[in-house]
Amino acid sequence: MDQVKINLPCGFETTYGKLRNCEKVVRCMMCEEEDLNIDSVLKLPANQVRLKEKQIELELVKLEKLENEIQTIGKDPHFHVEKSYEQIFNQMDLRREKLKIEFEKKLDEYLQLRSEYEEKKKLNIKKLEQNLNQNYVKIDVLPKKHGNFSNIQEKIDTLETDLKRISQKTDYLSKVIVLSKIGENQELLLVSEYINIKEMFGEIHASDMRFDYKLQVVLGGQFNSQKIQCIQNVDENTLLFGLDENIKLWHIDNRKCLKTFTGHSKRVVSLCMLETNRFASCSLDKLIKIWNIKSGESVKTLLDHNQSVLCLKYLSNGQLASCSTDKTIKIWNYESGKCIRTLTGHEKSVNLIELGPKNTIISSSLDKTIKIWNLETGENLKTLKGHLNEVYFLKTMYSTRLISGSYDNTIKYWDLESGQCIQSFLGFSGIPGPMAMLKNGHLITCCEEGTIKIWDLDLKECLKVLKIFEPIDILFLTKDEEIILTTKSSQMIILSL
């Protein structure tokens, strides 16, 4: 792509590679007489044709390579799958052998310990025999008959002497007997009866190289302990963050705040890009605000929800949708600020909305249901039931499929046409955590300890495991499918391929 010729307004040509990493507006590198708006230059029809032709050329090369690979696999599918498992089976066998060696070493240490106690036993036998052969063992200490005593005190003293001799021998014999039973005082104490085979052997983690994400940026102290509530992509280099009741425009590469938008009185929980350099925000203060990015000013405030507004979606017809804890979904003409339609039917707070196929919108609620609505009529077309707790994630895929995540610790895969659940993904030790969907249909999930997993939903296979080692609050995908994470310690982590 970098070698594609690009026409400049001044009549000269340059290459796509020279423009790709430029700022948005630069001085023309050829004539040096006028400023170039890079986006406008690339959108010129002649340049669009050249770029699209090059993209097709590259995709055809890729397609040919894949078709050749498919033909090769088709000749012996069994062989290729078997070969793909060779590495993990070899690793398991090697680990087993290593554990056997380590275990045998531990057994050798045990045998050494036993030898030490064998020596102690021999010494105690020898000591016992010596004590048994002592004359003191054979001394007769039984009281003897005495003649008449001149007085009672003399008799008492004699008896005291006899008692002392008997007690001394009793103590000595007791010690000798204890020596004969000294082995009974030894006990093998176990720290735990449980042997953790998984900990010893290891776990199998998927590592598909297509998802070889690397840590690129970590932002921490820049947020002054404020907690990021929501994220919205503006362009390749800038993001909008909802930080408590404020909104900040950030330049990722420079790690600088470009602008702060103030106007909400409570936490901002959702952001949505609109057309013509504007975006919308909603807050727990019941308001929806429309902002001009360049000026930083609020140009319109939408008032009709009577409780907190939780989510916003920009519709393909140019309208705006919102949902609220007041149990409603509203469709807005954000230019005029008027509510066009209110959708009612949920029994509790509506916490999420997602664009559906064929002019529909999908919502989820604290009432544990998912509803599909006709945007034109406001009719509730279907209600999807199956989750046992609040649904906190919705994402459509393949136009007729829906993924939902719930606080019932499950992820469900739905057919939107029938309204039936195709598959439930169980086995999460806790709430699955924030999720996102890649363009190719692969699902990204997070869990509390900071593990990220990438899933093939059709194969029901985990393709990749990434470790962050910190609890994750928000998972967001940029337009280029970089992964942006925010953590409970108010850090922001960016992962790139």
CSV table of N, CA and C in Angstrom, one decimal, residues 251-364:
chain,number,residue,atom,x,y,z
A,251,HIS,N,-5.2,12.5,23.5
A,251,HIS,CA,-4.4,12.0,22.4
A,251,HIS,C,-3.5,10.9,23.0
A,252,ILE,N,-3.7,9.7,22.4
A,252,ILE,CA,-3.1,8.5,23.0
A,252,ILE,C,-1.6,8.5,22.9
A,253,ASP,N,-1.1,8.8,21.7
A,253,ASP,CA,0.4,8.8,21.5
A,253,ASP,C,1.1,9.8,22.4
A,254,ASN,N,0.5,11.0,22.5
A,254,ASN,CA,1.2,12.0,23.3
A,254,ASN,C,0.8,11.9,24.8
A,255,ARG,N,-0.2,11.1,25.1
A,255,ARG,CA,-0.6,10.9,26.5
A,255,ARG,C,-1.0,12.2,27.1
A,256,LYS,N,-1.7,13.0,26.3
A,256,LYS,CA,-2.1,14.4,26.8
A,256,LYS,C,-3.6,14.5,26.7
A,257,CYS,N,-4.2,15.3,27.6
A,257,CYS,CA,-5.6,15.7,27.6
A,257,CYS,C,-5.7,16.9,26.7
A,258,LEU,N,-6.4,16.8,25.6
A,258,LEU,CA,-6.6,17.9,24.6
A,258,LEU,C,-7.7,18.9,25.0
A,259,LYS,N,-8.7,18.3,25.7
A,259,LYS,CA,-9.9,19.2,26.0
A,259,LYS,C,-10.7,18.5,27.1
A,260,THR,N,-11.3,19.3,28.0
A,260,THR,CA,-12.2,18.8,29.0
A,260,THR,C,-13.6,19.4,28.8
A,261,PHE,N,-14.7,18.5,28.8
A,261,PHE,CA,-16.0,18.9,28.5
A,261,PHE,C,-16.8,18.8,29.9
A,262,THR,N,-17.3,20.0,30.3
A,262,THR,CA,-18.0,20.0,31.6
A,262,THR,C,-19.4,20.4,31.4
A,263,GLY,N,-20.3,19.9,32.3
A,263,GLY,CA,-21.7,20.3,32.2
A,263,GLY,C,-22.6,19.3,32.9
A,264,HIS,N,-22.2,18.0,33.0
A,264,HIS,CA,-23.0,17.0,33.7
A,264,HIS,C,-22.7,17.2,35.2
A,265,SER,N,-23.7,16.9,36.0
A,265,SER,CA,-23.5,17.0,37.5
A,265,SER,C,-23.3,15.7,38.2
A,266,LYS,N,-23.5,14.6,37.4
A,266,LYS,CA,-23.2,13.3,38.0
A,266,LYS,C,-22.4,12.4,37.0
A,267,ARG,N,-22.1,11.2,37.3
A,267,ARG,CA,-21.2,10.4,36.5
A,267,ARG,C,-21.7,10.2,35.1
A,268,VAL,N,-20.8,10.4,34.1
A,268,VAL,CA,-21.1,10.1,32.7
A,268,VAL,C,-20.8,8.6,32.5
A,269,VAL,N,-21.8,7.9,31.9
A,269,VAL,CA,-21.8,6.5,31.8
A,269,VAL,C,-21.7,6.0,30.4
A,270,SER,N,-22.0,6.8,29.4
A,270,SER,CA,-22.0,6.4,28.0
A,270,SER,C,-21.7,7.5,27.1
A,271,LEU,N,-20.9,7.3,26.0
A,271,LEU,CA,-20.6,8.3,25.0
A,271,LEU,C,-20.9,7.7,23.6
A,272,CYS,N,-21.2,8.6,22.7
A,272,CYS,CA,-21.6,8.1,21.3
A,272,CYS,C,-21.2,9.2,20.3
A,273,MET,N,-20.5,8.8,19.3
A,273,MET,CA,-20.1,9.7,18.2
A,273,MET,C,-21.3,9.9,17.3
A,274,LEU,N,-21.5,11.2,16.9
A,274,LEU,CA,-22.5,11.6,15.9
A,274,LEU,C,-21.8,12.1,14.6
A,275,GLU,N,-22.6,12.6,13.7
A,275,GLU,CA,-22.0,13.2,12.5
A,275,GLU,C,-21.6,14.6,12.8
A,276,THR,N,-20.8,15.2,11.8
A,276,THR,CA,-20.4,16.6,11.8
A,276,THR,C,-19.7,17.0,13.1
A,277,ASN,N,-18.7,16.2,13.5
A,277,ASN,CA,-17.8,16.7,14.6
A,277,ASN,C,-18.5,16.8,15.9
A,278,ARG,N,-19.5,16.0,16.1
A,278,ARG,CA,-20.2,16.1,17.4
A,278,ARG,C,-20.3,14.7,18.1
A,279,PHE,N,-20.6,14.7,19.4
A,279,PHE,CA,-20.8,13.5,20.1
A,279,PHE,C,-21.9,13.7,21.2
A,280,ALA,N,-22.5,12.6,21.6
A,280,ALA,CA,-23.5,12.7,22.7
A,280,ALA,C,-23.0,12.0,23.9
A,281,SER,N,-23.4,12.4,25.1
A,281,SER,CA,-23.1,11.8,26.4
A,281,SER,C,-24.4,11.7,27.2
A,282,CYS,N,-24.4,10.7,28.1
A,282,CYS,CA,-25.5,10.5,29.0
A,282,CYS,C,-25.0,10.3,30.4
A,283,SER,N,-25.8,10.6,31.4
A,283,SER,CA,-25.3,10.6,32.8
A,283,SER,C,-26.4,10.1,33.7
A,284,LEU,N,-25.9,9.9,35.0
A,284,LEU,CA,-26.8,9.6,36.0
A,284,LEU,C,-27.6,10.8,36.5
A,285,ASP,N,-27.3,12.0,35.9
A,285,ASP,CA,-28.1,13.2,36.2
A,285,ASP,C,-29.4,13.3,35.3
A,286,LYS,N,-29.7,12.2,34.6
A,286,LYS,CA,-30.9,12.1,33.8
A,286,LYS,C,-30.8,12.9,32.4
A,287,LEU,N,-29.7,13.5,32.1
A,287,LEU,CA,-29.5,14.3,30.9
A,287,LEU,C,-28.8,13.6,29.8
A,288,ILE,N,-29.1,14.0,28.6
A,288,ILE,CA,-28.3,13.6,27.4
A,288,ILE,C,-27.8,15.0,26.8
A,289,LYS,N,-26.5,15.1,26.6
A,289,LYS,CA,-25.9,16.3,26.1
A,289,LYS,C,-25.3,16.0,24.7
A,290,ILE,N,-25.5,17.0,23.8
A,290,ILE,CA,-24.8,17.0,22.5
A,290,ILE,C,-23.7,18.0,22.5
A,291,TRP,N,-22.5,17.6,22.1
A,291,TRP,CA,-21.3,18.4,22.3
A,291,TRP,C,-20.6,18.6,20.9
A,292,ASN,N,-20.0,19.8,20.8
A,292,ASN,CA,-19.2,20.1,19.6
A,292,ASN,C,-17.7,19.9,20.0
A,293,ILE,N,-17.1,18.9,19.3
A,293,ILE,CA,-15.7,18.5,19.7
A,293,ILE,C,-14.7,19.7,19.6
A,294,LYS,N,-14.9,20.5,18.6
A,294,LYS,CA,-13.9,21.6,18.4
A,294,LYS,C,-14.0,22.7,19.4
A,295,SER,N,-15.2,23.1,19.7
A,295,SER,CA,-15.4,24.2,20.6
A,295,SER,C,-15.4,23.7,22.1
A,296,GLY,N,-15.8,22.5,22.3
A,296,GLY,CA,-15.8,22.0,23.6
A,296,GLY,C,-17.1,22.3,24.3
A,297,GLU,N,-18.1,22.9,23.6
A,297,GLU,CA,-19.3,23.4,24.2
A,297,GLU,C,-20.5,22.4,24.0
A,298,SER,N,-21.4,22.4,25.0
A,298,SER,CA,-22.6,21.6,24.8
A,298,SER,C,-23.6,22.4,24.0
A,299,VAL,N,-24.0,21.9,22.9
A,299,VAL,CA,-24.9,22.6,21.9
A,299,VAL,C,-26.4,22.2,22.1
A,300,LYS,N,-26.7,21.2,22.8
A,300,LYS,CA,-28.1,20.8,23.0
A,300,LYS,C,-28.1,19.9,24.3
A,301,THR,N,-29.2,20.0,25.0
A,301,THR,CA,-29.5,19.1,26.2
A,301,THR,C,-30.8,18.4,25.9
A,302,LEU,N,-30.9,17.1,26.0
A,302,LEU,CA,-32.1,16.4,25.7
A,302,LEU,C,-32.8,16.0,27.1
A,303,LEU,N,-34.0,16.5,27.2
A,303,LEU,CA,-34.7,16.3,28.5
A,303,LEU,C,-36.0,15.5,28.3
A,304,ASP,N,-36.1,14.3,28.8
A,304,ASP,CA,-37.3,13.6,28.7
A,304,ASP,C,-37.3,12.4,29.7
A,305,HIS,N,-36.1,11.8,29.9
A,305,HIS,CA,-36.0,10.7,30.9
A,305,HIS,C,-36.2,11.3,32.3
A,306,ASN,N,-36.9,10.5,33.1
A,306,ASN,CA,-37.0,11.0,34.5
A,306,ASN,C,-36.1,10.3,35.5
A,307,GLN,N,-35.2,9.4,35.0
A,307,GLN,CA,-34.2,8.8,35.8
A,307,GLN,C,-32.9,8.7,35.1
A,308,SER,N,-31.9,8.1,35.7
A,308,SER,CA,-30.6,8.0,35.1
A,308,SER,C,-30.6,7.4,33.7
A,309,VAL,N,-29.8,8.0,32.8
A,309,VAL,CA,-29.7,7.5,31.4
A,309,VAL,C,-28.4,6.7,31.3
A,310,LEU,N,-28.5,5.4,30.8
A,310,LEU,CA,-27.4,4.5,30.9
A,310,LEU,C,-26.7,4.2,29.7
A,311,CYS,N,-27.3,4.3,28.5
A,311,CYS,CA,-26.7,3.9,27.3
A,311,CYS,C,-27.2,4.7,26.1
A,312,LEU,N,-26.3,5.0,25.1
A,312,LEU,CA,-26.7,5.7,23.9
A,312,LEU,C,-26.2,4.9,22.6
A,313,LYS,N,-27.0,5.0,21.5
A,313,LYS,CA,-26.6,4.4,20.3
A,313,LYS,C,-27.0,5.4,19.1
A,314,TYR,N,-26.1,5.6,18.2
A,314,TYR,CA,-26.4,6.4,17.0
A,314,TYR,C,-27.0,5.5,16.0
A,315,LEU,N,-28.2,5.9,15.5
A,315,LEU,CA,-28.9,5.0,14.5
A,315,LEU,C,-28.5,5.3,13.1
A,316,SER,N,-28.7,4.4,12.2
A,316,SER,CA,-28.3,4.5,10.8
A,316,SER,C,-29.1,5.6,10.1
A,317,ASN,N,-30.3,5.9,10.6
A,317,ASN,CA,-31.2,7.0,10.0
A,317,ASN,C,-30.8,8.4,10.5
A,318,GLY,N,-29.8,8.5,11.3
A,318,GLY,CA,-29.3,9.8,11.8
A,318,GLY,C,-30.0,10.2,13.1
A,319,GLN,N,-30.8,9.3,13.7
A,319,GLN,CA,-31.4,9.6,15.0
A,319,GLN,C,-30.6,9.0,16.1
A,320,LEU,N,-30.9,9.3,17.4
A,320,LEU,CA,-30.2,8.8,18.5
A,320,LEU,C,-31.1,8.0,19.4
A,321,ALA,N,-30.7,6.9,20.0
A,321,ALA,CA,-31.5,6.1,20.9
A,321,ALA,C,-30.8,6.1,22.3
A,322,SER,N,-31.7,6.1,23.3
A,322,SER,CA,-31.2,6.1,24.7
A,322,SER,C,-32.0,5.1,25.5
A,323,CYS,N,-31.5,4.6,26.6
A,323,CYS,CA,-32.2,3.8,27.5
A,323,CYS,C,-31.9,4.3,29.0
A,324,SER,N,-32.8,3.9,29.9
A,324,SER,CA,-32.8,4.5,31.2
A,324,SER,C,-33.3,3.6,32.3
A,325,THR,N,-32.9,4.0,33.5
A,325,THR,CA,-33.5,3.2,34.7
A,325,THR,C,-35.0,3.5,34.9
A,326,ASP,N,-35.5,4.4,34.1
A,326,ASP,CA,-37.0,4.7,34.1
A,326,ASP,C,-37.8,3.6,33.3
A,327,LYS,N,-37.1,2.5,32.8
A,327,LYS,CA,-37.7,1.4,32.2
A,327,LYS,C,-38.0,1.6,30.7
A,328,THR,N,-37.5,2.8,30.1
A,328,THR,CA,-37.9,3.1,28.8
A,328,THR,C,-36.7,3.2,27.9
A,329,ILE,N,-37.0,3.1,26.5
A,329,ILE,CA,-36.0,3.4,25.5
A,329,ILE,C,-36.6,4.6,24.7
A,330,LYS,N,-35.8,5.6,24.4
A,330,LYS,CA,-36.3,6.7,23.7
A,330,LYS,C,-35.5,6.9,22.4
A,331,ILE,N,-36.3,7.3,21.3
A,331,ILE,CA,-35.7,7.7,20.0
A,331,ILE,C,-35.8,9.2,19.9
A,332,TRP,N,-34.6,9.8,19.5
A,332,TRP,CA,-34.5,11.3,19.5
A,332,TRP,C,-34.1,11.8,18.1
A,333,ASN,N,-34.7,13.0,17.8
A,333,ASN,CA,-34.1,13.9,16.8
A,333,ASN,C,-33.2,14.8,17.6
A,334,TYR,N,-31.9,14.5,17.6
A,334,TYR,CA,-31.0,15.3,18.5
A,334,TYR,C,-30.7,16.7,18.0
A,335,GLU,N,-31.0,16.9,16.7
A,335,GLU,CA,-30.9,18.2,16.1
A,335,GLU,C,-31.9,19.2,16.8
A,336,SER,N,-33.1,18.7,16.9
A,336,SER,CA,-34.2,19.6,17.5
A,336,SER,C,-34.3,19.4,19.0
A,337,GLY,N,-33.7,18.3,19.5
A,337,GLY,CA,-33.8,18.0,20.9
A,337,GLY,C,-35.1,17.3,21.3
A,338,LYS,N,-36.0,16.9,20.3
A,338,LYS,CA,-37.3,16.3,20.6
A,338,LYS,C,-37.2,14.8,20.6
A,339,CYS,N,-38.0,14.2,21.6
A,339,CYS,CA,-38.2,12.8,21.6
A,339,CYS,C,-39.2,12.4,20.6
A,340,ILE,N,-38.8,11.5,19.7
A,340,ILE,CA,-39.8,11.1,18.6
A,340,ILE,C,-40.7,9.9,19.1
A,341,ARG,N,-40.1,9.0,19.8
A,341,ARG,CA,-40.8,7.8,20.2
A,341,ARG,C,-40.3,7.3,21.5
A,342,THR,N,-41.2,6.7,22.3
A,342,THR,CA,-40.8,6.1,23.6
A,342,THR,C,-41.2,4.6,23.5
A,343,LEU,N,-40.3,3.7,23.8
A,343,LEU,CA,-40.6,2.2,23.7
A,343,LEU,C,-40.7,1.8,25.2
A,344,THR,N,-41.8,1.1,25.5
A,344,THR,CA,-42.0,0.6,26.9
A,344,THR,C,-42.4,-0.8,26.8
A,345,GLY,N,-42.0,-1.6,27.9
A,345,GLY,CA,-42.3,-3.0,27.9
A,345,GLY,C,-41.5,-3.7,28.9
A,346,HIS,N,-40.3,-3.2,29.2
A,346,HIS,CA,-39.5,-3.8,30.2
A,346,HIS,C,-40.1,-3.5,31.6
A,347,GLU,N,-39.9,-4.4,32.5
A,347,GLU,CA,-40.5,-4.3,33.9
A,347,GLU,C,-39.5,-3.6,34.8
A,348,LYS,N,-38.2,-3.5,34.5
A,348,LYS,CA,-37.2,-2.9,35.3
A,348,LYS,C,-36.3,-2.1,34.5
A,349,SER,N,-35.3,-1.5,35.1
A,349,SER,CA,-34.3,-0.6,34.4
A,349,SER,C,-33.8,-1.3,33.1
A,350,VAL,N,-33.7,-0.4,32.1
A,350,VAL,CA,-33.1,-0.9,30.8
A,350,VAL,C,-31.7,-0.4,30.8
A,351,ASN,N,-30.7,-1.3,30.8
A,351,ASN,CA,-29.3,-0.9,31.0
A,351,ASN,C,-28.5,-0.9,29.7
A,352,LEU,N,-29.0,-1.6,28.6
A,352,LEU,CA,-28.2,-1.6,27.4
A,352,LEU,C,-29.1,-1.6,26.1
A,353,ILE,N,-28.6,-1.0,25.1
A,353,ILE,CA,-29.2,-1.1,23.8
A,353,ILE,C,-28.2,-1.4,22.7
A,354,GLU,N,-28.6,-2.1,21.7
A,354,GLU,CA,-27.7,-2.5,20.6
A,354,GLU,C,-28.4,-2.5,19.3
A,355,LEU,N,-27.8,-2.0,18.2
A,355,LEU,CA,-28.4,-2.0,16.9
A,355,LEU,C,-28.7,-3.4,16.4
A,356,GLY,N,-29.9,-3.6,15.9
A,356,GLY,CA,-30.2,-4.9,15.4
A,356,GLY,C,-30.4,-4.9,13.9
A,357,PRO,N,-30.7,-6.0,13.3
A,357,PRO,CA,-30.9,-6.1,11.8
A,357,PRO,C,-32.3,-5.6,11.4
A,358,LYS,N,-32.4,-5.2,10.2
A,358,LYS,CA,-33.7,-4.8,9.6
A,358,LYS,C,-34.5,-3.8,10.4
A,359,ASN,N,-33.8,-2.7,10.6
A,359,ASN,CA,-34.4,-1.5,11.3
A,359,ASN,C,-34.9,-1.9,12.7
A,360,THR,N,-34.2,-2.6,13.5
A,360,THR,CA,-34.6,-3.0,14.8
A,360,THR,C,-33.5,-2.5,15.8
A,361,ILE,N,-33.9,-2.4,17.1
A,361,ILE,CA,-33.0,-2.2,18.2
A,361,ILE,C,-33.2,-3.2,19.2
A,362,ILE,N,-32.2,-3.6,19.9
A,362,ILE,CA,-32.2,-4.7,20.9
A,362,ILE,C,-31.9,-4.1,22.3
A,363,SER,N,-32.6,-4.5,23.3
A,363,SER,CA,-32.4,-3.9,24.6
A,363,SER,C,-32.3,-5.1,25.7
A,364,SER,N,-31.6,-4.8,26.8
A,364,SER,CA,-31.6,-5.7,27.9
A,364,SER,C,-31.9,-5.0,29.2
